[in-house]
């Protein structure tokens, strides 16, 4: 492999969700002969089943392509994919750091959307050359000129000459390839300088240990190089370097400007945090690449096995997932209602959803998850202070001086028609209005400070339904602010069910308590006795519902021919019961614990 | 003691709730079917030479729909090949509108001594909706032919818009007809039956409404000295169905004919539901079974408990212990404790408290291991 540095192009594709990122990536690979059309499984980049199913990218997958340009030169393209969800913003910014340019896809039917903006700004912040591409010109409703104009107006990037393409039909893909050659700068960097490699992703391989995805900024790395990570300050001997073709393909070395991987018998993914810098032990770089940030879990939830005896299986599953996911935090937890399990921390709700789905799908485990919580700061009257992520660990009210909750800076992008409903929503979520910017005739940006614990309930869903899907939303964690918070307990048949407790703002307690009680009434099946459901704050009942006793569950007939059938029916019921949890004498289906989240959606 | 069940898969028309093996359009097969049935009777009798049988039951379908000669033939064949006790209980299900004096006399002449009549309801509009072929008046004409006989009547509860008062009136009609035994069944909408659509559309009564009617019926009948002895069965003292009691004691029985189930020597089997399939098997000297299972261990124990607890009288712990060579109270201490609120343990019997008989699934599930 002897491609000149001047002929390397490292770039990524950024887009609003569903604007065609993965499809364009597929076409680029196809056109450069990386994959033949026939063999190609739709959307190669999204390799995890789950990603393909949801149409989102979670893990980054770099792809390498060779392109013979019209000028007769051969070029090496490294396409670095980026996750497309706000939960993974930090990872997006890391992968951008590995590039010199970004293709910005804009949907010709929708124009600039919230994530188009957010990602474009991220790319600009990272000094990337941005190349707009107008996609979906094959659709009848496409308005490519308007979309291009919008890009120019909102982002201030020249877009009239942008390729007008249809990634789906493969129209004008070559224009994109040529634009990459012409507009994306070649990487800089000195092969002979001390090694500086940016880790932009990593995963655990059972045979090779952690595989670090790196962009070499300076220097050269090869097998045998003694390397050191800056942040975790660990040393390793490189056992393999290579590139993605698209599978791991070993190479003699990686030089400045190149994108590839390093394996060095690294046992823990924590040692190779995304954003960290790898350098040489013998000749360290003076300082690491800047901008390293540890990915912090923001949303916490209890995860328990439905079948209590599967605790160890759950533990194994979580540990295996953690091997590849430094952002996932796990800690043993113990609930009176649910038994032994874990308190897990996630980047956001999507991350939580993905982890849950992977546990169930890849490890075939049925789990119960409790309502997500955020991390609160508790200041006790005796001067002690600590953080609490689990409502059941909250000390008694009398011992608490005050509490603080995390708030976010939210940017909501919407057509002007929906400003009213969004403001109502933000207000009902205890939002503090900060600013409103008219971006153009069709787009407004609303800025709010919102408590994170309101966001993790049903904010996304509400936002979508109130704006018929037009609004989009981005946020960053801002700070902790003092707040009047209380613990809301749910009592079933007079007993507190710890797994149903949540921490809420005092003013919200009554409403939430009533909603949860109503929801529980729906999801708890009628049993042989009447079950009072109560919501209580500090021992005071604030809402009550009743699940009436059932009156008939017997089969009308049971004669000679009915025995087997009846037995089968009962066996099925028994199976169903196994998925229930007993709180005292009350049986609760496992989905009840998470369904209390969905109270608002139903109305 | 054991029972014999004989299935007659023919009737004039299909009722809207019926999912039994019953084929109104296949009456041309009556002759060949009974020929095969007689052969099965003979073959099965040989297999169980050493057993004695005390009840015979003709169910369907509508056994009274076919010419009486077929029924008489079957009774004679049973008597010829099986060991029967002296004066066995022989029941036949009959529907109003399908019998006359000659038929009844013929039945009686071979020893049929119990008549189970499908009344279902005393309201003609409801009968019509259920696609029954008879009216309330037909029922009385039928019972007139059965004066002095041991009569049982079936009543359905849970029909569209049905009230307790209507059910009481229907019961009155049955008693006027001389019934000393009543089966009061909650309508069970089975998938594939016409009435299932009514169920999906919410036209049938809810479980709570059915339970209200059921409680009312139980009270009404007990005032008349007709007590419940099983979830859906009520009788004057001494008029309980011996044949059915055998099922709930997990006694043995041979089922003969299409779709009939049997339980002999710890084996449960079921015959084919299709007349042609059944006939072919018999003609070629093959067993007409479509399923067969040996029931042992916990499975057998659970069956014993599940069946016995359907009855008012409950389960004999002594019989359980003898049958399975176990100490029931020790073996099942946990469920007994967990559900003690709903159970009665006395005189070495385990019963469900009468007021909880209708919600017993939840209780017996506890005994499933």
mmCIF file of C-alpha atoms in Angstrom, chain A residues 280-457:
data_model
loop_
_atom_site.group_PDB
_atom_site.id
_atom_site.type_symbol
_atom_site.label_atom_id
_atom_site.label_comp_id
_atom_site.label_asym_id
_atom_site.label_seq_id
_atom_site.Cartn_x
_atom_site.Cartn_y
_atom_site.Cartn_z
ATOM 1 C CA UNK A 280 5.015 6.024 22.337
ATOM 2 C CA UNK A 281 6.638 5.139 25.645
ATOM 3 C CA UNK A 282 10.158 5.855 24.408
ATOM 4 C CA UNK A 283 9.334 9.091 22.664
ATOM 5 C CA UNK A 284 6.131 10.527 24.073
ATOM 6 C CA UNK A 285 4.322 13.404 22.443
ATOM 7 C CA UNK A 286 4.583 16.561 24.448
ATOM 8 C CA UNK A 287 0.905 16.798 25.163
ATOM 9 C CA UNK A 288 -2.174 14.749 24.309
ATOM 10 C CA UNK A 289 -4.783 15.784 21.780
ATOM 11 C CA UNK A 290 -7.239 18.040 23.494
ATOM 12 C CA UNK A 291 -10.917 17.713 24.160
ATOM 13 C CA UNK A 292 -10.951 14.445 26.047
ATOM 14 C CA UNK A 293 -14.133 13.995 28.059
ATOM 15 C CA UNK A 294 -15.183 10.929 29.947
ATOM 16 C CA UNK A 295 -18.611 9.746 28.861
ATOM 17 C CA UNK A 296 -20.785 10.058 31.948
ATOM 18 C CA UNK A 297 -23.972 8.129 32.479
ATOM 19 C CA UNK A 298 -26.896 10.474 32.974
ATOM 20 C CA UNK A 299 -29.864 8.168 33.337
ATOM 21 C CA UNK A 300 -30.052 5.377 35.884
ATOM 22 C CA UNK A 301 -32.353 2.441 36.104
ATOM 23 C CA UNK A 302 -32.649 -0.785 38.035
ATOM 24 C CA UNK A 303 -32.215 -3.901 35.911
ATOM 25 C CA UNK A 304 -33.409 -7.189 37.390
ATOM 26 C CA UNK A 305 -33.862 -10.653 35.965
ATOM 27 C CA UNK A 306 -37.523 -11.681 35.643
ATOM 28 C CA UNK A 307 -36.488 -15.081 36.881
ATOM 29 C CA UNK A 308 -34.610 -14.390 40.113
ATOM 30 C CA UNK A 309 -32.373 -17.411 39.630
ATOM 31 C CA UNK A 310 -30.895 -15.818 36.503
ATOM 32 C CA UNK A 311 -28.988 -13.156 38.453
ATOM 33 C CA UNK A 312 -25.609 -14.538 37.433
ATOM 34 C CA UNK A 313 -26.621 -14.709 33.782
ATOM 35 C CA UNK A 314 -27.635 -11.077 33.949
ATOM 36 C CA UNK A 315 -24.340 -10.202 35.567
ATOM 37 C CA UNK A 316 -22.428 -11.960 32.785
ATOM 38 C CA UNK A 317 -24.503 -10.231 30.146
ATOM 39 C CA UNK A 318 -23.927 -6.789 31.614
ATOM 40 C CA UNK A 319 -20.212 -7.385 32.042
ATOM 41 C CA UNK A 320 -19.939 -8.535 28.451
ATOM 42 C CA UNK A 321 -21.810 -5.481 27.211
ATOM 43 C CA UNK A 322 -19.639 -3.291 29.355
ATOM 44 C CA UNK A 323 -16.546 -4.703 27.658
ATOM 45 C CA UNK A 324 -17.594 -2.741 24.614
ATOM 46 C CA UNK A 325 -19.294 0.174 26.216
ATOM 47 C CA UNK A 326 -17.319 2.402 28.519
ATOM 48 C CA UNK A 327 -20.358 4.636 29.020
ATOM 49 C CA UNK A 328 -22.414 1.900 30.668
ATOM 50 C CA UNK A 329 -22.044 1.806 34.423
ATOM 51 C CA UNK A 330 -23.153 -1.145 36.511
ATOM 52 C CA UNK A 331 -23.452 -1.557 40.225
ATOM 53 C CA UNK A 332 -25.109 -4.339 42.216
ATOM 54 C CA UNK A 333 -28.523 -3.400 43.528
ATOM 55 C CA UNK A 334 -30.968 -5.071 45.813
ATOM 56 C CA UNK A 335 -34.681 -4.413 45.921
ATOM 57 C CA UNK A 336 -37.189 -5.767 48.392
ATOM 58 C CA UNK A 337 -39.637 -6.183 45.536
ATOM 59 C CA UNK A 338 -37.377 -7.398 42.773
ATOM 60 C CA UNK A 339 -34.553 -9.153 44.572
ATOM 61 C CA UNK A 340 -30.978 -8.953 43.344
ATOM 62 C CA UNK A 341 -30.118 -6.980 40.249
ATOM 63 C CA UNK A 342 -28.115 -4.001 39.073
ATOM 64 C CA UNK A 343 -28.330 -0.263 39.043
ATOM 65 C CA UNK A 344 -27.170 0.720 35.595
ATOM 66 C CA UNK A 345 -26.166 4.116 34.276
ATOM 67 C CA UNK A 346 -26.763 5.097 30.659
ATOM 68 C CA UNK A 347 -25.918 8.047 28.443
ATOM 69 C CA UNK A 348 -29.587 8.609 27.783
ATOM 70 C CA UNK A 349 -32.876 6.890 27.131
ATOM 71 C CA UNK A 350 -31.889 5.517 23.750
ATOM 72 C CA UNK A 351 -28.722 4.060 25.191
ATOM 73 C CA UNK A 352 -30.818 2.470 27.928
ATOM 74 C CA UNK A 353 -33.240 1.100 25.370
ATOM 75 C CA UNK A 354 -30.440 -0.347 23.279
ATOM 76 C CA UNK A 355 -28.779 -2.044 26.262
ATOM 77 C CA UNK A 356 -32.097 -3.535 27.375
ATOM 78 C CA UNK A 357 -32.842 -4.835 23.921
ATOM 79 C CA UNK A 358 -29.368 -6.348 23.626
ATOM 80 C CA UNK A 359 -29.657 -8.125 26.969
ATOM 81 C CA UNK A 360 -32.955 -9.632 25.896
ATOM 82 C CA UNK A 361 -31.928 -10.451 22.380
ATOM 83 C CA UNK A 362 -28.279 -11.401 22.506
ATOM 84 C CA UNK A 363 -28.365 -13.080 25.886
ATOM 85 C CA UNK A 364 -31.925 -14.344 25.790
ATOM 86 C CA UNK A 365 -32.701 -12.991 29.235
ATOM 87 C CA UNK A 366 -35.970 -11.535 30.344
ATOM 88 C CA UNK A 367 -35.452 -8.483 32.475
ATOM 89 C CA UNK A 368 -37.407 -5.990 34.498
ATOM 90 C CA UNK A 369 -36.298 -2.406 34.332
ATOM 91 C CA UNK A 370 -37.460 0.174 36.804
ATOM 92 C CA UNK A 371 -38.394 3.731 35.985
ATOM 93 C CA UNK A 372 -35.268 5.675 35.046
ATOM 94 C CA UNK A 373 -33.893 8.174 37.466
ATOM 95 C CA UNK A 374 -31.220 10.821 37.305
ATOM 96 C CA UNK A 375 -28.466 11.460 39.792
ATOM 97 C CA UNK A 376 -29.455 13.825 42.609
ATOM 98 C CA UNK A 377 -27.218 15.627 45.056
ATOM 99 C CA UNK A 378 -28.380 15.263 48.615
ATOM 100 C CA UNK A 379 -27.230 17.624 51.347
ATOM 101 C CA UNK A 380 -27.963 16.309 54.796
ATOM 102 C CA UNK A 381 -28.601 18.368 57.878
ATOM 103 C CA UNK A 382 -25.494 16.887 59.481
ATOM 104 C CA UNK A 383 -23.354 18.422 56.752
ATOM 105 C CA UNK A 384 -22.809 15.238 54.785
ATOM 106 C CA UNK A 385 -23.512 15.289 51.082
ATOM 107 C CA UNK A 386 -23.606 12.596 48.410
ATOM 108 C CA UNK A 387 -25.338 11.697 45.189
ATOM 109 C CA UNK A 388 -28.341 9.392 44.940
ATOM 110 C CA UNK A 389 -29.372 7.614 41.757
ATOM 111 C CA UNK A 390 -31.769 5.187 43.337
ATOM 112 C CA UNK A 391 -34.907 6.597 44.964
ATOM 113 C CA UNK A 392 -34.929 3.834 47.544
ATOM 114 C CA UNK A 393 -31.511 5.006 48.796
ATOM 115 C CA UNK A 394 -32.819 8.442 49.662
ATOM 116 C CA UNK A 395 -32.491 9.175 53.393
ATOM 117 C CA UNK A 396 -35.616 10.096 55.385
ATOM 118 C CA UNK A 397 -36.939 13.608 54.754
ATOM 119 C CA UNK A 398 -36.027 14.709 58.255
ATOM 120 C CA UNK A 399 -32.343 14.125 57.587
ATOM 121 C CA UNK A 400 -32.288 16.076 54.334
ATOM 122 C CA UNK A 401 -31.378 19.738 54.382
ATOM 123 C CA UNK A 402 -31.853 20.254 50.652
ATOM 124 C CA UNK A 403 -31.387 18.544 47.324
ATOM 125 C CA UNK A 404 -30.113 19.459 43.891
ATOM 126 C CA UNK A 405 -31.094 18.093 40.522
ATOM 127 C CA UNK A 406 -29.343 18.239 37.148
ATOM 128 C CA UNK A 407 -30.724 20.571 34.506
ATOM 129 C CA UNK A 408 -30.055 20.676 30.798
ATOM 130 C CA UNK A 409 -29.753 23.381 28.207
ATOM 131 C CA UNK A 410 -32.254 22.400 25.591
ATOM 132 C CA UNK A 411 -32.448 23.636 22.012
ATOM 133 C CA UNK A 412 -35.691 22.868 20.294
ATOM 134 C CA UNK A 413 -36.005 23.482 16.589
ATOM 135 C CA UNK A 414 -39.497 23.825 15.207
ATOM 136 C CA UNK A 415 -41.641 25.396 12.532
ATOM 137 C CA UNK A 416 -43.192 28.567 14.027
ATOM 138 C CA UNK A 417 -46.677 27.011 14.167
ATOM 139 C CA UNK A 418 -45.710 24.803 17.062
ATOM 140 C CA UNK A 419 -44.027 27.363 19.277
ATOM 141 C CA UNK A 420 -47.133 27.615 21.455
ATOM 142 C CA UNK A 421 -47.598 23.907 22.138
ATOM 143 C CA UNK A 422 -43.876 23.489 22.787
ATOM 144 C CA UNK A 423 -43.843 26.345 25.262
ATOM 145 C CA UNK A 424 -46.813 24.749 27.039
ATOM 146 C CA UNK A 425 -44.945 21.486 27.156
ATOM 147 C CA UNK A 426 -41.745 23.037 28.476
ATOM 148 C CA UNK A 427 -43.685 24.925 31.081
ATOM 149 C CA UNK A 428 -45.450 21.769 32.227
ATOM 150 C CA UNK A 429 -42.019 20.196 32.523
ATOM 151 C CA UNK A 430 -40.785 22.975 34.792
ATOM 152 C CA UNK A 431 -38.771 24.563 31.997
ATOM 153 C CA UNK A 432 -37.237 28.008 32.248
ATOM 154 C CA UNK A 433 -37.488 29.991 29.033
ATOM 155 C CA UNK A 434 -34.194 31.422 27.861
ATOM 156 C CA UNK A 435 -34.436 32.529 24.281
ATOM 157 C CA UNK A 436 -36.224 32.269 20.974
ATOM 158 C CA UNK A 437 -34.380 32.744 17.673
ATOM 159 C CA UNK A 438 -36.051 32.954 14.295
ATOM 160 C CA UNK A 439 -33.637 31.106 12.060
ATOM 161 C CA UNK A 440 -35.710 31.772 8.983
ATOM 162 C CA UNK A 441 -39.317 31.876 7.902
ATOM 163 C CA UNK A 442 -39.821 28.217 8.591
ATOM 164 C CA UNK A 443 -37.657 27.552 11.571
ATOM 165 C CA UNK A 444 -37.474 28.722 15.158
ATOM 166 C CA UNK A 445 -35.021 27.717 17.813
ATOM 167 C CA UNK A 446 -36.333 27.719 21.357
ATOM 168 C CA UNK A 447 -33.923 27.623 24.223
ATOM 169 C CA UNK A 448 -34.949 26.320 27.594
ATOM 170 C CA UNK A 449 -33.395 25.171 30.809
ATOM 171 C CA UNK A 450 -35.162 21.959 31.753
ATOM 172 C CA UNK A 451 -34.733 19.560 34.668
ATOM 173 C CA UNK A 452 -33.283 16.306 33.346
ATOM 174 C CA UNK A 453 -35.702 14.253 35.413
ATOM 175 C CA UNK A 454 -38.582 15.710 33.429
ATOM 176 C CA UNK A 455 -36.877 14.915 30.143
ATOM 177 C CA UNK A 456 -36.349 11.264 30.912
ATOM 178 C CA UNK A 457 -40.041 10.618 31.326
#
